[in-house]
Amino acid sequence: MNQDRDILTVIVAIVLLSALALGFGAIKEQWRQQAPEMVSGPPPAYDDRGRALAQKCAACHDLTSARAVRPSGPPLWGVVDALAGGSRYAHSRAFRDVTGAECLIWSRDNLDRYLRNPNEVLPGGASGFAGLSNPEERAALLDYLMTLRDEPSPVDRSLAPDNYDTVYKSLRDKRGRLGKEWRLVGKREAQKCQGCHDLSRKSRELLAPPLWRMVGRAAGKARGFCYSPAFQAELKHRGGWRWDERELYRFLYNPQGSMPGTRMLFRGVRDDAARMALIAYLKTLR
Ligand code: HEC
Ligand code: HEC
């Protein structure tokens, strides 16, 4: 009887032990699979001089593509060749006065002057950064800053079809009036502009020039607004133009296509009738 019990105990013990061993084996196998791969290849280039110097800037500025606006300074991602003060950072009065009056672009030259002595370019600015006197260090830093930008995405260059007159006629009744359904379409399309443009008679400058009384107005004339270099180049090239209905019809189809490099990062209104109705609505804003 006792002997039987002993044998039973031994069998139970063996079964338990092998179960344990099996369990351990499975867990170990799982761990092995989850263990991170060892990183191979050369170590990252931490000896890069410009990158090391940029650590000074990172104390106040976000340098990543997240473009975080910190209380201590504006984001610097994409700053080279950008418009000064283009982020949502609440700049000092002195900064806005100088950069706004000149529509300053952070070209390499301007950045070089600024980094040599911030106070010389922006007297009374709130940077609190003493500057980098060594020209080689500035050059290395600028090389690095130039890498902080998005890969340029391919621009869709498609242009508005040349069918203004046909579309205009198709939308009007015999007395030349736009049907009620199209008036509603125009109003709805205009909501797409409101994220950036003020459409009210208050004519506030938001991210973009106000659109009150825009139809018929000369292009690029919103006072105090800093137009992009692309916009300014177009003004120079064409010697200016008026935003009449045809111009708007052409431009609003695909702003990036008709003016590559414009700050108006808006896909456009591709539907011809909807665009025409939008322009009719814009005409009422006066
Ligand atoms: C002590 C904090 C501090 C440090 C360090 C600093 N900055 Fe700034 N920087 C600022 C502030 C604050 C402003 C905004 C100034 C204003 O509004 O008057 C600014 C503005 C700028 C601007 C203008 C940005 C814009 O939106 O137009 C650039 C460019 C700039 N800094 C580059 C640098 C670089 C490059 C470095 C490193 C070499 C650096 N800064 C170091 C605080 C700092
Ligand atoms: C994402 C923001 C944004 C949206 C949305 C947007 N715009 Fe713009 N718009 C801009 C900016 C920024 C400029 C200045 C362009 C430049 O400097 O290159 C501009 C310029 C313009 C201009 C030229 C102004 C001038 O003073 O000559 C017109 C006209 C215009 N937008 C119409 C519209 C209409 C109509 C809509 C809606 C269908 C619209 N925009 C939607 C940002 C926007």
Short mmCIF file of C-alpha atoms and ligand atoms in Angstrom, two decimals:
data_model
loop_
_atom_site.label_atom_id
_atom_site.label_comp_id
_atom_site.label_asym_id
_atom_site.label_seq_id
_atom_site.Cartn_x
_atom_site.Cartn_y
_atom_site.Cartn_z
CA MET A 1 0.00 0.00 0.00
CA ASN A 2 2.73 2.43 1.07
CA GLN A 3 4.88 1.32 -1.80
CA ASP A 4 2.04 2.02 -4.25
CA ARG A 5 1.73 5.54 -2.83
CA ASP A 6 5.46 6.15 -3.20
CA ILE A 7 5.38 5.07 -6.86
CA LEU A 8 2.38 7.31 -7.44
CA THR A 9 4.22 10.25 -5.79
CA VAL A 10 7.24 9.65 -8.00
CA ILE A 11 5.08 9.51 -11.16
CA VAL A 12 3.23 12.69 -10.19
CA ALA A 13 6.57 14.39 -9.45
CA ILE A 14 7.99 13.33 -12.83
CA VAL A 15 4.88 14.58 -14.67
CA LEU A 16 4.98 17.90 -12.79
CA LEU A 17 8.69 18.39 -13.40
CA SER A 18 8.44 17.67 -17.12
CA ALA A 19 5.47 20.04 -17.37
CA LEU A 20 7.57 22.71 -15.65
CA ALA A 21 10.54 22.04 -17.93
CA LEU A 22 8.29 22.26 -20.99
CA GLY A 23 6.75 25.50 -19.70
CA PHE A 24 10.17 27.05 -19.11
CA GLY A 25 11.28 26.00 -22.56
CA ALA A 26 8.29 27.73 -24.14
CA ILE A 27 8.80 30.92 -22.11
CA LYS A 28 12.50 30.96 -22.94
CA GLU A 29 11.70 30.53 -26.64
CA GLN A 30 9.26 33.44 -26.46
CA TRP A 31 11.85 35.68 -24.80
CA ARG A 32 14.37 34.80 -27.42
CA GLN A 33 11.94 35.83 -30.12
CA GLN A 34 11.07 39.09 -28.39
CA ALA A 35 14.67 40.09 -27.67
CA PRO A 36 15.51 43.18 -29.74
CA GLU A 37 17.71 42.78 -32.78
CA MET A 38 21.19 44.09 -32.25
CA VAL A 39 21.71 47.30 -34.26
CA SER A 40 24.36 46.81 -36.88
CA GLY A 41 26.21 49.31 -39.04
CA PRO A 42 28.24 52.38 -38.12
CA PRO A 43 27.25 54.49 -35.08
CA PRO A 44 25.30 57.70 -35.83
CA ALA A 45 27.46 60.72 -36.67
CA TYR A 46 27.50 62.38 -33.27
CA ASP A 47 30.81 64.00 -34.17
CA ASP A 48 29.04 66.19 -36.72
CA ARG A 49 30.08 69.72 -35.80
CA GLY A 50 26.98 71.56 -36.92
CA ARG A 51 24.73 69.11 -35.11
CA ALA A 52 26.75 69.53 -31.92
CA LEU A 53 26.54 73.33 -32.16
CA ALA A 54 22.80 73.11 -32.69
CA GLN A 55 22.50 71.69 -29.20
CA LYS A 56 22.94 75.30 -28.02
CA CYS A 57 19.84 76.25 -29.98
CA ALA A 58 17.88 73.21 -28.78
CA ALA A 59 17.91 74.71 -25.29
CA CYS A 60 15.24 77.16 -26.47
CA HIS A 61 14.09 75.95 -29.92
CA ASP A 62 12.41 72.76 -31.09
CA LEU A 63 14.54 71.47 -33.98
CA THR A 64 12.37 68.51 -34.95
CA SER A 65 9.77 68.17 -37.67
CA ALA A 66 7.11 68.38 -34.96
CA ARG A 67 7.61 72.19 -35.13
CA ALA A 68 6.61 72.57 -31.47
CA VAL A 69 6.11 76.17 -30.39
CA ARG A 70 7.82 76.40 -27.02
CA PRO A 71 7.52 79.34 -24.65
CA SER A 72 11.32 79.72 -24.94
CA GLY A 73 11.44 80.12 -28.73
CA PRO A 74 9.91 79.46 -32.17
CA PRO A 75 10.45 76.10 -33.96
CA LEU A 76 13.40 76.01 -36.37
CA TRP A 77 12.40 73.12 -38.66
CA GLY A 78 12.50 74.45 -42.25
CA VAL A 79 13.74 77.89 -41.13
CA VAL A 80 16.29 78.33 -43.94
CA ASP A 81 14.64 80.38 -46.75
CA ALA A 82 11.42 80.70 -44.74
CA LEU A 83 9.68 83.94 -43.90
CA ALA A 84 10.84 85.31 -40.53
CA GLY A 85 8.18 84.94 -37.88
CA GLY A 86 6.19 82.48 -39.98
CA SER A 87 5.30 80.16 -37.08
CA ARG A 88 2.61 80.66 -34.48
CA TYR A 89 5.14 81.73 -31.86
CA ALA A 90 4.19 84.97 -30.07
CA HIS A 91 7.17 87.06 -31.15
CA SER A 92 8.36 90.14 -29.34
CA ARG A 93 7.17 93.52 -30.57
CA ALA A 94 10.68 94.43 -31.71
CA PHE A 95 10.92 91.23 -33.75
CA ARG A 96 7.58 91.80 -35.49
CA ASP A 97 8.34 95.46 -36.19
CA VAL A 98 11.62 94.73 -37.94
CA THR A 99 10.83 91.46 -39.75
CA GLY A 100 7.29 92.56 -40.68
CA ALA A 101 8.40 95.90 -42.11
CA GLU A 102 11.06 94.23 -44.24
CA CYS A 103 9.23 90.95 -44.89
CA LEU A 104 12.53 89.39 -43.92
CA ILE A 105 13.39 86.00 -45.40
CA TRP A 106 15.81 83.78 -43.51
CA SER A 107 18.21 83.37 -46.41
CA ARG A 108 21.60 81.91 -45.51
CA ASP A 109 23.11 85.40 -45.53
CA ASN A 110 20.47 86.81 -43.22
CA LEU A 111 20.77 83.86 -40.87
CA ASP A 112 24.54 84.25 -40.84
CA ARG A 113 24.21 87.92 -39.87
CA TYR A 114 21.60 87.05 -37.25
CA LEU A 115 23.62 84.26 -35.70
CA ARG A 116 26.73 86.43 -35.53
CA ASN A 117 24.86 88.92 -33.41
CA PRO A 118 21.08 88.60 -33.01
CA ASN A 119 20.86 92.09 -31.59
CA GLU A 120 22.39 93.68 -34.66
CA VAL A 121 19.69 92.30 -36.98
CA LEU A 122 16.83 92.58 -34.52
CA PRO A 123 17.63 95.29 -31.97
CA GLY A 124 15.56 94.70 -28.86
CA GLY A 125 14.58 91.15 -29.94
CA ALA A 126 13.87 88.74 -27.13
CA SER A 127 16.15 85.89 -28.22
CA GLY A 128 18.61 86.23 -25.34
CA PHE A 129 21.14 84.33 -27.46
CA ALA A 130 24.60 85.90 -27.44
CA GLY A 131 25.58 84.85 -30.96
CA LEU A 132 28.37 82.80 -32.53
CA SER A 133 31.42 84.88 -33.41
CA ASN A 134 33.36 82.13 -35.21
CA PRO A 135 32.44 82.16 -38.97
CA GLU A 136 33.41 78.50 -39.43
CA GLU A 137 31.14 77.47 -36.62
CA ARG A 138 28.30 79.50 -38.14
CA ALA A 139 28.87 77.85 -41.53
CA ALA A 140 28.80 74.37 -39.99
CA LEU A 141 25.68 75.23 -38.03
CA LEU A 142 23.97 76.64 -41.14
CA ASP A 143 24.85 73.49 -43.11
CA TYR A 144 23.13 71.52 -40.40
CA LEU A 145 20.10 73.84 -40.20
CA MET A 146 19.64 73.39 -43.97
CA THR A 147 19.07 69.68 -43.42
CA LEU A 148 16.12 70.38 -41.09
CA ARG A 149 13.44 70.41 -43.76
CA ASP A 150 10.78 68.18 -45.26
CA GLU A 151 11.52 66.33 -48.46
CA PRO A 152 9.90 68.47 -51.15
CA SER A 153 6.72 66.76 -52.20
CA PRO A 154 6.09 66.68 -55.93
CA VAL A 155 3.93 69.64 -56.93
CA ASP A 156 0.82 68.93 -58.94
CA ARG A 157 1.16 71.44 -61.78
CA SER A 158 -2.22 70.92 -63.39
CA LEU A 159 -3.88 74.14 -64.49
CA ALA A 160 -7.47 75.24 -64.80
CA PRO A 161 -9.16 74.35 -68.10
CA ASP A 162 -9.80 77.20 -70.49
CA ASN A 163 -13.58 77.00 -70.24
CA TYR A 164 -14.53 80.08 -68.23
CA ASP A 165 -17.15 81.36 -70.67
CA THR A 166 -18.90 78.02 -71.14
CA VAL A 167 -19.10 77.33 -67.41
CA TYR A 168 -20.19 80.92 -66.71
CA LYS A 169 -23.09 80.61 -69.15
CA SER A 170 -24.13 77.15 -68.01
CA LEU A 171 -24.67 78.42 -64.44
CA ARG A 172 -26.68 81.57 -65.21
CA ASP A 173 -30.34 81.94 -65.98
CA LYS A 174 -31.63 84.10 -68.85
CA ARG A 175 -31.27 87.25 -66.78
CA GLY A 176 -27.65 86.39 -65.99
CA ARG A 177 -28.36 85.43 -62.40
CA LEU A 178 -26.94 82.50 -60.52
CA GLY A 179 -29.52 79.91 -59.40
CA LYS A 180 -30.22 79.57 -55.68
CA GLU A 181 -28.61 76.12 -55.46
CA TRP A 182 -25.38 77.54 -56.88
CA ARG A 183 -25.42 80.45 -54.47
CA LEU A 184 -25.48 77.89 -51.66
CA VAL A 185 -22.63 75.95 -53.25
CA GLY A 186 -20.54 79.12 -53.46
CA LYS A 187 -21.12 79.92 -49.81
CA ARG A 188 -20.22 76.38 -48.79
CA GLU A 189 -17.00 76.43 -50.82
CA ALA A 190 -16.01 79.71 -49.18
CA GLN A 191 -15.93 77.98 -45.81
CA LYS A 192 -12.77 76.27 -47.00
CA CYS A 193 -11.02 79.64 -47.11
CA GLN A 194 -11.91 80.62 -43.56
CA GLY A 195 -9.18 78.63 -41.84
CA CYS A 196 -6.67 81.12 -43.22
CA HIS A 197 -8.57 84.15 -44.58
CA ASP A 198 -10.93 86.54 -42.86
CA LEU A 199 -14.03 86.90 -45.06
CA SER A 200 -15.74 89.54 -42.94
CA ARG A 201 -15.70 93.28 -43.41
CA LYS A 202 -13.37 93.52 -40.42
CA SER A 203 -10.64 92.54 -42.90
CA ARG A 204 -8.34 91.08 -40.29
CA GLU A 205 -5.07 89.66 -41.37
CA LEU A 206 -4.95 86.04 -40.20
CA LEU A 207 -2.53 83.58 -41.81
CA ALA A 208 -3.45 85.15 -45.12
CA PRO A 209 -4.70 88.48 -46.57
CA PRO A 210 -8.37 89.35 -45.93
CA LEU A 211 -10.82 88.46 -48.72
CA TRP A 212 -13.31 91.28 -48.15
CA ARG A 213 -13.52 93.23 -51.43
CA MET A 214 -10.95 90.89 -52.97
CA VAL A 215 -12.66 90.48 -56.35
CA GLY A 216 -11.30 93.21 -58.60
CA ARG A 217 -8.54 94.23 -56.20
CA ALA A 218 -4.89 94.45 -57.25
CA ALA A 219 -2.95 91.33 -56.27
CA GLY A 220 -0.40 91.42 -53.49
CA LYS A 221 -1.60 94.68 -51.99
CA ALA A 222 -2.81 93.71 -48.50
CA ARG A 223 -1.02 96.23 -46.33
CA GLY A 224 1.47 94.79 -43.89
CA PHE A 225 1.08 91.23 -45.18
CA CYS A 226 4.33 89.46 -46.06
CA TYR A 227 3.75 87.64 -49.35
CA SER A 228 5.90 84.62 -50.13
CA PRO A 229 9.00 85.02 -52.31
CA ALA A 230 7.12 83.05 -55.00
CA PHE A 231 4.22 85.53 -54.91
CA GLN A 232 6.59 88.50 -55.02
CA ALA A 233 8.47 87.00 -57.95
CA GLU A 234 5.19 86.53 -59.84
CA LEU A 235 4.21 90.15 -59.14
CA LYS A 236 7.52 91.32 -60.53
CA HIS A 237 7.39 88.99 -63.51
CA ARG A 238 3.87 89.97 -64.56
CA GLY A 239 4.08 93.56 -63.43
CA GLY A 240 1.03 93.01 -61.19
CA TRP A 241 -2.54 91.95 -61.98
CA ARG A 242 -6.10 92.32 -60.72
CA TRP A 243 -8.06 89.51 -59.11
CA ASP A 244 -10.89 89.62 -61.62
CA GLU A 245 -13.14 86.59 -62.04
CA ARG A 246 -10.99 84.99 -64.71
CA GLU A 247 -7.81 85.28 -62.67
CA LEU A 248 -9.52 83.79 -59.64
CA TYR A 249 -11.00 81.01 -61.75
CA ARG A 250 -7.51 80.14 -62.95
CA PHE A 251 -5.71 80.51 -59.60
CA LEU A 252 -8.21 78.79 -57.33
CA TYR A 253 -8.25 75.62 -59.43
CA ASN A 254 -4.82 74.69 -58.10
CA PRO A 255 -2.93 77.52 -56.34
CA GLN A 256 0.26 75.47 -56.01
CA GLY A 257 0.15 74.58 -59.69
CA SER A 258 -0.41 78.09 -61.01
CA MET A 259 2.06 79.66 -58.56
CA PRO A 260 4.58 77.03 -57.42
CA GLY A 261 6.01 77.97 -54.04
CA THR A 262 3.05 80.08 -52.90
CA ARG A 263 2.36 80.12 -49.19
CA MET A 264 -1.26 79.33 -49.94
CA LEU A 265 -1.11 75.63 -49.07
CA PHE A 266 -4.55 74.82 -50.30
CA ARG A 267 -5.41 72.08 -52.77
CA GLY A 268 -7.81 74.25 -54.70
CA VAL A 269 -11.40 73.89 -55.86
CA ARG A 270 -11.18 71.54 -58.83
CA ASP A 271 -14.84 71.40 -59.74
CA ASP A 272 -15.37 74.09 -62.39
CA ALA A 273 -18.96 74.90 -61.47
CA ALA A 274 -18.25 74.96 -57.74
CA ARG A 275 -15.29 77.29 -58.35
CA MET A 276 -17.41 79.58 -60.46
CA ALA A 277 -20.09 79.65 -57.76
CA LEU A 278 -17.42 80.41 -55.14
CA ILE A 279 -16.22 83.41 -57.12
CA ALA A 280 -19.79 84.67 -57.44
CA TYR A 281 -20.06 84.43 -53.65
CA LEU A 282 -16.73 86.23 -53.12
CA LYS A 283 -18.13 89.06 -55.24
CA THR A 284 -20.87 89.61 -52.68
CA LEU A 285 -18.29 90.26 -49.95
CA ARG A 286 -18.30 94.02 -50.21
C1 HEC B 1 18.09 81.52 -24.75
C2 HEC B 1 17.16 80.97 -25.73
C3 HEC B 1 17.63 80.92 -27.17
C4 HEC B 1 18.76 80.33 -27.70
C5 HEC B 1 19.87 79.62 -26.94
C6 HEC B 1 18.68 80.51 -29.13
N1 HEC B 1 17.54 81.20 -29.45
FE1 HEC B 1 16.93 81.65 -31.32
N2 HEC B 1 15.32 82.67 -30.56
C7 HEC B 1 14.98 82.70 -29.22
C8 HEC B 1 13.77 83.50 -29.06
C9 HEC B 1 13.06 83.81 -27.75
C10 HEC B 1 13.42 83.97 -30.37
C11 HEC B 1 12.27 84.90 -30.72
C12 HEC B 1 12.81 86.32 -30.59
C13 HEC B 1 11.78 87.42 -30.59
O1 HEC B 1 10.58 87.17 -30.78
O2 HEC B 1 12.22 88.59 -30.41
C14 HEC B 1 14.41 83.41 -31.28
C15 HEC B 1 14.38 83.56 -32.66
C16 HEC B 1 15.19 82.87 -33.53
C17 HEC B 1 15.05 82.88 -34.98
C18 HEC B 1 13.93 83.53 -35.76
C19 HEC B 1 12.88 82.47 -35.97
C20 HEC B 1 11.63 82.92 -36.70
O3 HEC B 1 10.54 82.36 -36.39
O4 HEC B 1 11.67 83.77 -37.59
C21 HEC B 1 16.05 82.11 -35.48
C22 HEC B 1 16.31 81.81 -36.93
C23 HEC B 1 16.82 81.64 -34.36
N3 HEC B 1 16.28 82.12 -33.20
C24 HEC B 1 17.93 80.81 -34.49
C25 HEC B 1 18.65 80.34 -33.41
C26 HEC B 1 19.77 79.44 -33.55
C27 HEC B 1 20.26 78.85 -34.87
C28 HEC B 1 20.27 79.24 -32.30
C29 HEC B 1 21.47 78.39 -31.90
C30 HEC B 1 22.73 78.82 -32.42
C31 HEC B 1 19.43 80.00 -31.37
N4 HEC B 1 18.47 80.65 -32.08
C32 HEC B 1 19.60 80.03 -30.03
C33 HEC B 1 15.64 82.09 -28.19
C34 HEC B 1 16.86 81.46 -28.29
C1 HEC B 2 -4.15 77.02 -45.79
C2 HEC B 2 -4.44 78.41 -45.77
C3 HEC B 2 -5.23 78.98 -46.92
C4 HEC B 2 -6.46 78.57 -47.41
C5 HEC B 2 -7.31 77.41 -46.93
C6 HEC B 2 -6.78 79.48 -48.46
N1 HEC B 2 -5.80 80.42 -48.62
FE1 HEC B 2 -5.76 81.93 -49.96
N2 HEC B 2 -3.92 82.50 -49.32
C7 HEC B 2 -3.25 81.90 -48.28
C8 HEC B 2 -1.95 82.53 -48.15
C9 HEC B 2 -0.89 82.19 -47.10
C10 HEC B 2 -1.87 83.51 -49.15
C11 HEC B 2 -0.66 84.37 -49.48
C12 HEC B 2 0.07 83.67 -50.60
C13 HEC B 2 1.55 83.92 -50.73
O1 HEC B 2 2.08 84.83 -50.06
O2 HEC B 2 2.18 83.18 -51.51
C14 HEC B 2 -3.13 83.46 -49.87
C15 HEC B 2 -3.46 84.29 -50.94
C16 HEC B 2 -4.69 84.34 -51.54
C17 HEC B 2 -5.08 85.27 -52.55
C18 HEC B 2 -4.22 86.42 -53.08
C19 HEC B 2 -4.38 87.59 -52.13
C20 HEC B 2 -3.72 88.90 -52.54
O3 HEC B 2 -3.63 89.78 -51.67
O4 HEC B 2 -3.33 89.06 -53.69
C21 HEC B 2 -6.37 84.99 -52.89
C22 HEC B 2 -7.23 85.72 -53.91
C23 HEC B 2 -6.79 83.87 -52.10
N3 HEC B 2 -5.75 83.50 -51.29
C24 HEC B 2 -8.03 83.30 -52.14
C25 HEC B 2 -8.41 82.17 -51.40
C26 HEC B 2 -9.73 81.56 -51.48
C27 HEC B 2 -10.89 82.10 -52.29
C28 HEC B 2 -9.70 80.47 -50.66
C29 HEC B 2 -10.81 79.45 -50.39
C30 HEC B 2 -11.31 78.76 -51.54
C31 HEC B 2 -8.38 80.39 -50.07
N4 HEC B 2 -7.64 81.44 -50.55
C32 HEC B 2 -7.97 79.41 -49.19
C33 HEC B 2 -3.69 80.88 -47.49
C34 HEC B 2 -4.85 80.15 -47.69
#
